[in-house]
């Protein structure tokens, strides 16, 4: 260690503590799948957010002229309708853009709610033995409930009030993310609890206690970063789950109105119009791409957050 | 004689056992059962014993990483066992710990600078630059290159990781450090480095150590006094040289007879005392002396009455009925005629 003293009182720039997120980003870029996933995901986002400003076809309203409407039904892809038209003559691309905005928002926000709740409950019940019994029985309770009827009851009971407060679409959006979030945190909670039980017995947690780190900072500084990896995976799968659940609820009449488009509701209406399978392919493709790319991004993030994998 | 820095008085650490459907409290694992000793400032007390005898538990209960069942631990004037949480937090900087497994005691997701800086984050409100300066200073003191500040624990060797652990323990200028088998997980060539580092630091900062180990020759090297533990109790507490030259307690004798002798000629004449049987369960220790089931010199009284730790020679404390009728005097006592019975028990 003779060069320890030679390495001077003024360490050169690369030795100054670097930002964690810089390291994470550097490693993330090395993960090819994650970069492709990020690219696809941002393309989808640009498509649904900026697309409507460029492609101005009408996504919701049906042409009031019945003869014209009938002539424009179920058209195959063409220059005027790149993805074709649906069973009442609306442009599918415009509907995909509108529906994507809602589906992605519901998927991500509901997943965030579920992951937040699940992580919180998992951390608390894993770390504090006194809370463990009560919180885990609560988790079991939720796991044993039939979830779809529960969501329907929730939306039925509280939907109207929220719709009054925020307007029909925003109100539906809120009630959906709350209902989906409240019914899908249990698996995350169980995974997190199991991990916390393992991590909190490691000696570095004991070391932190001997330093005098209070429990809340032991959790955020030492335990949370070490249980994040499985949470990422669960979260990525949760996005897909939330998108599908939203479509099911909408299909059952408690979500968005049937003329309003989401990817899930487009899938459902196409399912009853099987002579034209392409109408099902587009929203299906969009959902699959979202799920796949979120999965890959989650994978890349998990690797990038692990310093043992993060290469130098 | 100076005031002791650490005084442990009848420390007990019992872990409850719950059994059955109703999780009823049916017994206790008496990991530590009435241990008393004191450590003078600047002194190193070695704590030796076989696996599972409660050495590590003593170390952890001392710093109140466990909640002791009973007893008092006075460190630098405060009874650690009864301190309320916030006062205990304020007290933490005076007492620190170096852990056994340097791999497990460092958070794999934190850089070296953050690991060593964590105590500073918790107990000081210094600006970032000052903390970093202190981290570099600590890294110099334990012999780590400053360029390593951004690296993660997995990038270091075992010895380097233990240096990180030591730097973290030193960060707040503690007075008392519990070294919980700091060398057990290290390669022999690295063990010497780490022990020498600990000695250097002790000299430089006047540290007081409780050095827990099962490596008897390493304890002989570093400790001033040595406590031998057996099944949650101290069997013998003696100055190092006296203990190694002539152990008094039959267990200490047996334990020390296991130390390897480097000189082959002397090794030939060495007599090993081989104990028969297993250590009794700490959940159900013998009624009498804890060592009575395996002691080569056991007699009737040992099986019914627990011996107390008494001073039988100046500065030498032994818990054994063999020494009951010997009064400690300035000249010491005539030694009871001892002979090593190999393998003969009871």
PDB file of C-alpha atoms in Angstrom, chain A residues 83-185:
ATOM      1  CA  UNK A  83     -54.201  -0.173 -40.055  1.00  0.00           C
ATOM      2  CA  UNK A  84     -57.657  -0.432 -41.646  1.00  0.00           C
ATOM      3  CA  UNK A  85     -60.986   0.477 -40.041  1.00  0.00           C
ATOM      4  CA  UNK A  86     -63.099  -1.208 -37.378  1.00  0.00           C
ATOM      5  CA  UNK A  87     -66.618  -2.562 -37.491  1.00  0.00           C
ATOM      6  CA  UNK A  88     -68.202   0.926 -37.420  1.00  0.00           C
ATOM      7  CA  UNK A  89     -65.761   2.525 -39.833  1.00  0.00           C
ATOM      8  CA  UNK A  90     -63.412   4.307 -37.407  1.00  0.00           C
ATOM      9  CA  UNK A  91     -59.717   4.510 -38.239  1.00  0.00           C
ATOM     10  CA  UNK A  92     -57.847   1.868 -36.192  1.00  0.00           C
ATOM     11  CA  UNK A  93     -54.602   3.813 -36.049  1.00  0.00           C
ATOM     12  CA  UNK A  94     -56.305   6.805 -34.484  1.00  0.00           C
ATOM     13  CA  UNK A  95     -58.029   4.514 -32.007  1.00  0.00           C
ATOM     14  CA  UNK A  96     -54.737   2.806 -31.177  1.00  0.00           C
ATOM     15  CA  UNK A  97     -53.196   6.193 -30.367  1.00  0.00           C
ATOM     16  CA  UNK A  98     -56.041   7.246 -28.133  1.00  0.00           C
ATOM     17  CA  UNK A  99     -56.378   3.833 -26.540  1.00  0.00           C
ATOM     18  CA  UNK A 100     -52.647   3.525 -25.993  1.00  0.00           C
ATOM     19  CA  UNK A 101     -52.557   6.705 -23.961  1.00  0.00           C
ATOM     20  CA  UNK A 102     -55.157   5.291 -21.588  1.00  0.00           C
ATOM     21  CA  UNK A 103     -53.834   1.743 -21.504  1.00  0.00           C
ATOM     22  CA  UNK A 104     -50.234   2.756 -20.885  1.00  0.00           C
ATOM     23  CA  UNK A 105     -51.278   5.229 -18.222  1.00  0.00           C
ATOM     24  CA  UNK A 106     -53.490   2.690 -16.463  1.00  0.00           C
ATOM     25  CA  UNK A 107     -50.823   0.003 -16.786  1.00  0.00           C
ATOM     26  CA  UNK A 108     -47.980   2.061 -15.386  1.00  0.00           C
ATOM     27  CA  UNK A 109     -49.858   3.950 -12.716  1.00  0.00           C
ATOM     28  CA  UNK A 110     -51.761   0.918 -11.418  1.00  0.00           C
ATOM     29  CA  UNK A 111     -48.524  -1.083 -11.415  1.00  0.00           C
ATOM     30  CA  UNK A 112     -46.770   1.687  -9.488  1.00  0.00           C
ATOM     31  CA  UNK A 113     -49.564   1.735  -6.921  1.00  0.00           C
ATOM     32  CA  UNK A 114     -49.394  -2.045  -6.565  1.00  0.00           C
ATOM     33  CA  UNK A 115     -45.589  -2.143  -6.336  1.00  0.00           C
ATOM     34  CA  UNK A 116     -45.534   0.724  -3.848  1.00  0.00           C
ATOM     35  CA  UNK A 117     -48.158  -0.894  -1.629  1.00  0.00           C
ATOM     36  CA  UNK A 118     -46.613  -4.328  -1.944  1.00  0.00           C
ATOM     37  CA  UNK A 119     -43.099  -3.123  -1.188  1.00  0.00           C
ATOM     38  CA  UNK A 120     -44.261  -1.078   1.777  1.00  0.00           C
ATOM     39  CA  UNK A 121     -46.241  -3.915   3.304  1.00  0.00           C
ATOM     40  CA  UNK A 122     -43.541  -6.451   2.539  1.00  0.00           C
ATOM     41  CA  UNK A 123     -40.836  -4.283   4.115  1.00  0.00           C
ATOM     42  CA  UNK A 124     -42.877  -3.578   7.224  1.00  0.00           C
ATOM     43  CA  UNK A 125     -43.935  -7.155   7.820  1.00  0.00           C
ATOM     44  CA  UNK A 126     -40.482  -8.527   7.063  1.00  0.00           C
ATOM     45  CA  UNK A 127     -38.587  -6.075   9.236  1.00  0.00           C
ATOM     46  CA  UNK A 128     -40.896  -5.563  12.179  1.00  0.00           C
ATOM     47  CA  UNK A 129     -41.755  -8.926  13.634  1.00  0.00           C
ATOM     48  CA  UNK A 130     -44.650  -7.453  15.575  1.00  0.00           C
ATOM     49  CA  UNK A 131     -46.450  -6.369  12.402  1.00  0.00           C
ATOM     50  CA  UNK A 132     -45.666  -9.551  10.535  1.00  0.00           C
ATOM     51  CA  UNK A 133     -48.635 -11.655  11.604  1.00  0.00           C
ATOM     52  CA  UNK A 134     -51.257  -8.992  11.049  1.00  0.00           C
ATOM     53  CA  UNK A 135     -49.926  -7.813   7.684  1.00  0.00           C
ATOM     54  CA  UNK A 136     -49.409 -11.288   6.301  1.00  0.00           C
ATOM     55  CA  UNK A 137     -52.921 -12.342   7.312  1.00  0.00           C
ATOM     56  CA  UNK A 138     -54.169  -9.227   5.516  1.00  0.00           C
ATOM     57  CA  UNK A 139     -52.216 -10.333   2.469  1.00  0.00           C
ATOM     58  CA  UNK A 140     -53.709 -13.812   2.697  1.00  0.00           C
ATOM     59  CA  UNK A 141     -57.131 -12.255   3.012  1.00  0.00           C
ATOM     60  CA  UNK A 142     -56.671 -10.281  -0.193  1.00  0.00           C
ATOM     61  CA  UNK A 143     -55.210 -13.301  -1.968  1.00  0.00           C
ATOM     62  CA  UNK A 144     -58.222 -15.374  -1.068  1.00  0.00           C
ATOM     63  CA  UNK A 145     -60.740 -12.817  -2.318  1.00  0.00           C
ATOM     64  CA  UNK A 146     -62.163 -13.264  -5.811  1.00  0.00           C
ATOM     65  CA  UNK A 147     -60.470 -10.242  -7.326  1.00  0.00           C
ATOM     66  CA  UNK A 148     -62.526  -9.528 -10.422  1.00  0.00           C
ATOM     67  CA  UNK A 149     -65.842  -9.280  -8.544  1.00  0.00           C
ATOM     68  CA  UNK A 150     -64.049  -7.150  -5.950  1.00  0.00           C
ATOM     69  CA  UNK A 151     -62.852  -4.732  -8.628  1.00  0.00           C
ATOM     70  CA  UNK A 152     -66.339  -4.622 -10.099  1.00  0.00           C
ATOM     71  CA  UNK A 153     -67.878  -3.878  -6.717  1.00  0.00           C
ATOM     72  CA  UNK A 154     -65.284  -1.177  -6.051  1.00  0.00           C
ATOM     73  CA  UNK A 155     -65.890   0.509  -9.388  1.00  0.00           C
ATOM     74  CA  UNK A 156     -69.635   0.125  -8.974  1.00  0.00           C
ATOM     75  CA  UNK A 157     -69.664   1.642  -5.486  1.00  0.00           C
ATOM     76  CA  UNK A 158     -67.105   4.408  -5.809  1.00  0.00           C
ATOM     77  CA  UNK A 159     -67.009   4.959  -9.577  1.00  0.00           C
ATOM     78  CA  UNK A 160     -69.997   7.321  -9.762  1.00  0.00           C
ATOM     79  CA  UNK A 161     -68.645   9.580  -7.023  1.00  0.00           C
ATOM     80  CA  UNK A 162     -65.238   9.889  -8.670  1.00  0.00           C
ATOM     81  CA  UNK A 163     -66.837  10.413 -12.072  1.00  0.00           C
ATOM     82  CA  UNK A 164     -68.824  13.278 -10.611  1.00  0.00           C
ATOM     83  CA  UNK A 165     -65.685  14.808  -9.167  1.00  0.00           C
ATOM     84  CA  UNK A 166     -63.328  14.424 -12.121  1.00  0.00           C
ATOM     85  CA  UNK A 167     -65.557  13.918 -15.165  1.00  0.00           C
ATOM     86  CA  UNK A 168     -66.414  10.537 -16.726  1.00  0.00           C
ATOM     87  CA  UNK A 169     -63.070   9.603 -18.276  1.00  0.00           C
ATOM     88  CA  UNK A 170     -60.696  10.888 -15.614  1.00  0.00           C
ATOM     89  CA  UNK A 171     -62.991   9.528 -12.901  1.00  0.00           C
ATOM     90  CA  UNK A 172     -62.985   6.101 -14.515  1.00  0.00           C
ATOM     91  CA  UNK A 173     -59.210   6.293 -14.821  1.00  0.00           C
ATOM     92  CA  UNK A 174     -58.818   7.001 -11.106  1.00  0.00           C
ATOM     93  CA  UNK A 175     -61.207   4.336  -9.944  1.00  0.00           C
ATOM     94  CA  UNK A 176     -59.528   1.804 -12.228  1.00  0.00           C
ATOM     95  CA  UNK A 177     -56.001   2.459 -11.019  1.00  0.00           C
ATOM     96  CA  UNK A 178     -57.144   2.417  -7.410  1.00  0.00           C
ATOM     97  CA  UNK A 179     -59.111  -0.794  -7.859  1.00  0.00           C
ATOM     98  CA  UNK A 180     -56.369  -2.556  -9.823  1.00  0.00           C
ATOM     99  CA  UNK A 181     -53.632  -1.283  -7.516  1.00  0.00           C
ATOM    100  CA  UNK A 182     -55.513  -2.383  -4.415  1.00  0.00           C
ATOM    101  CA  UNK A 183     -55.999  -5.889  -5.750  1.00  0.00           C
ATOM    102  CA  UNK A 184     -52.577  -6.726  -7.152  1.00  0.00           C
ATOM    103  CA  UNK A 185     -50.022  -5.820  -4.477  1.00  0.00           C
TER     104      UNK A 185
END
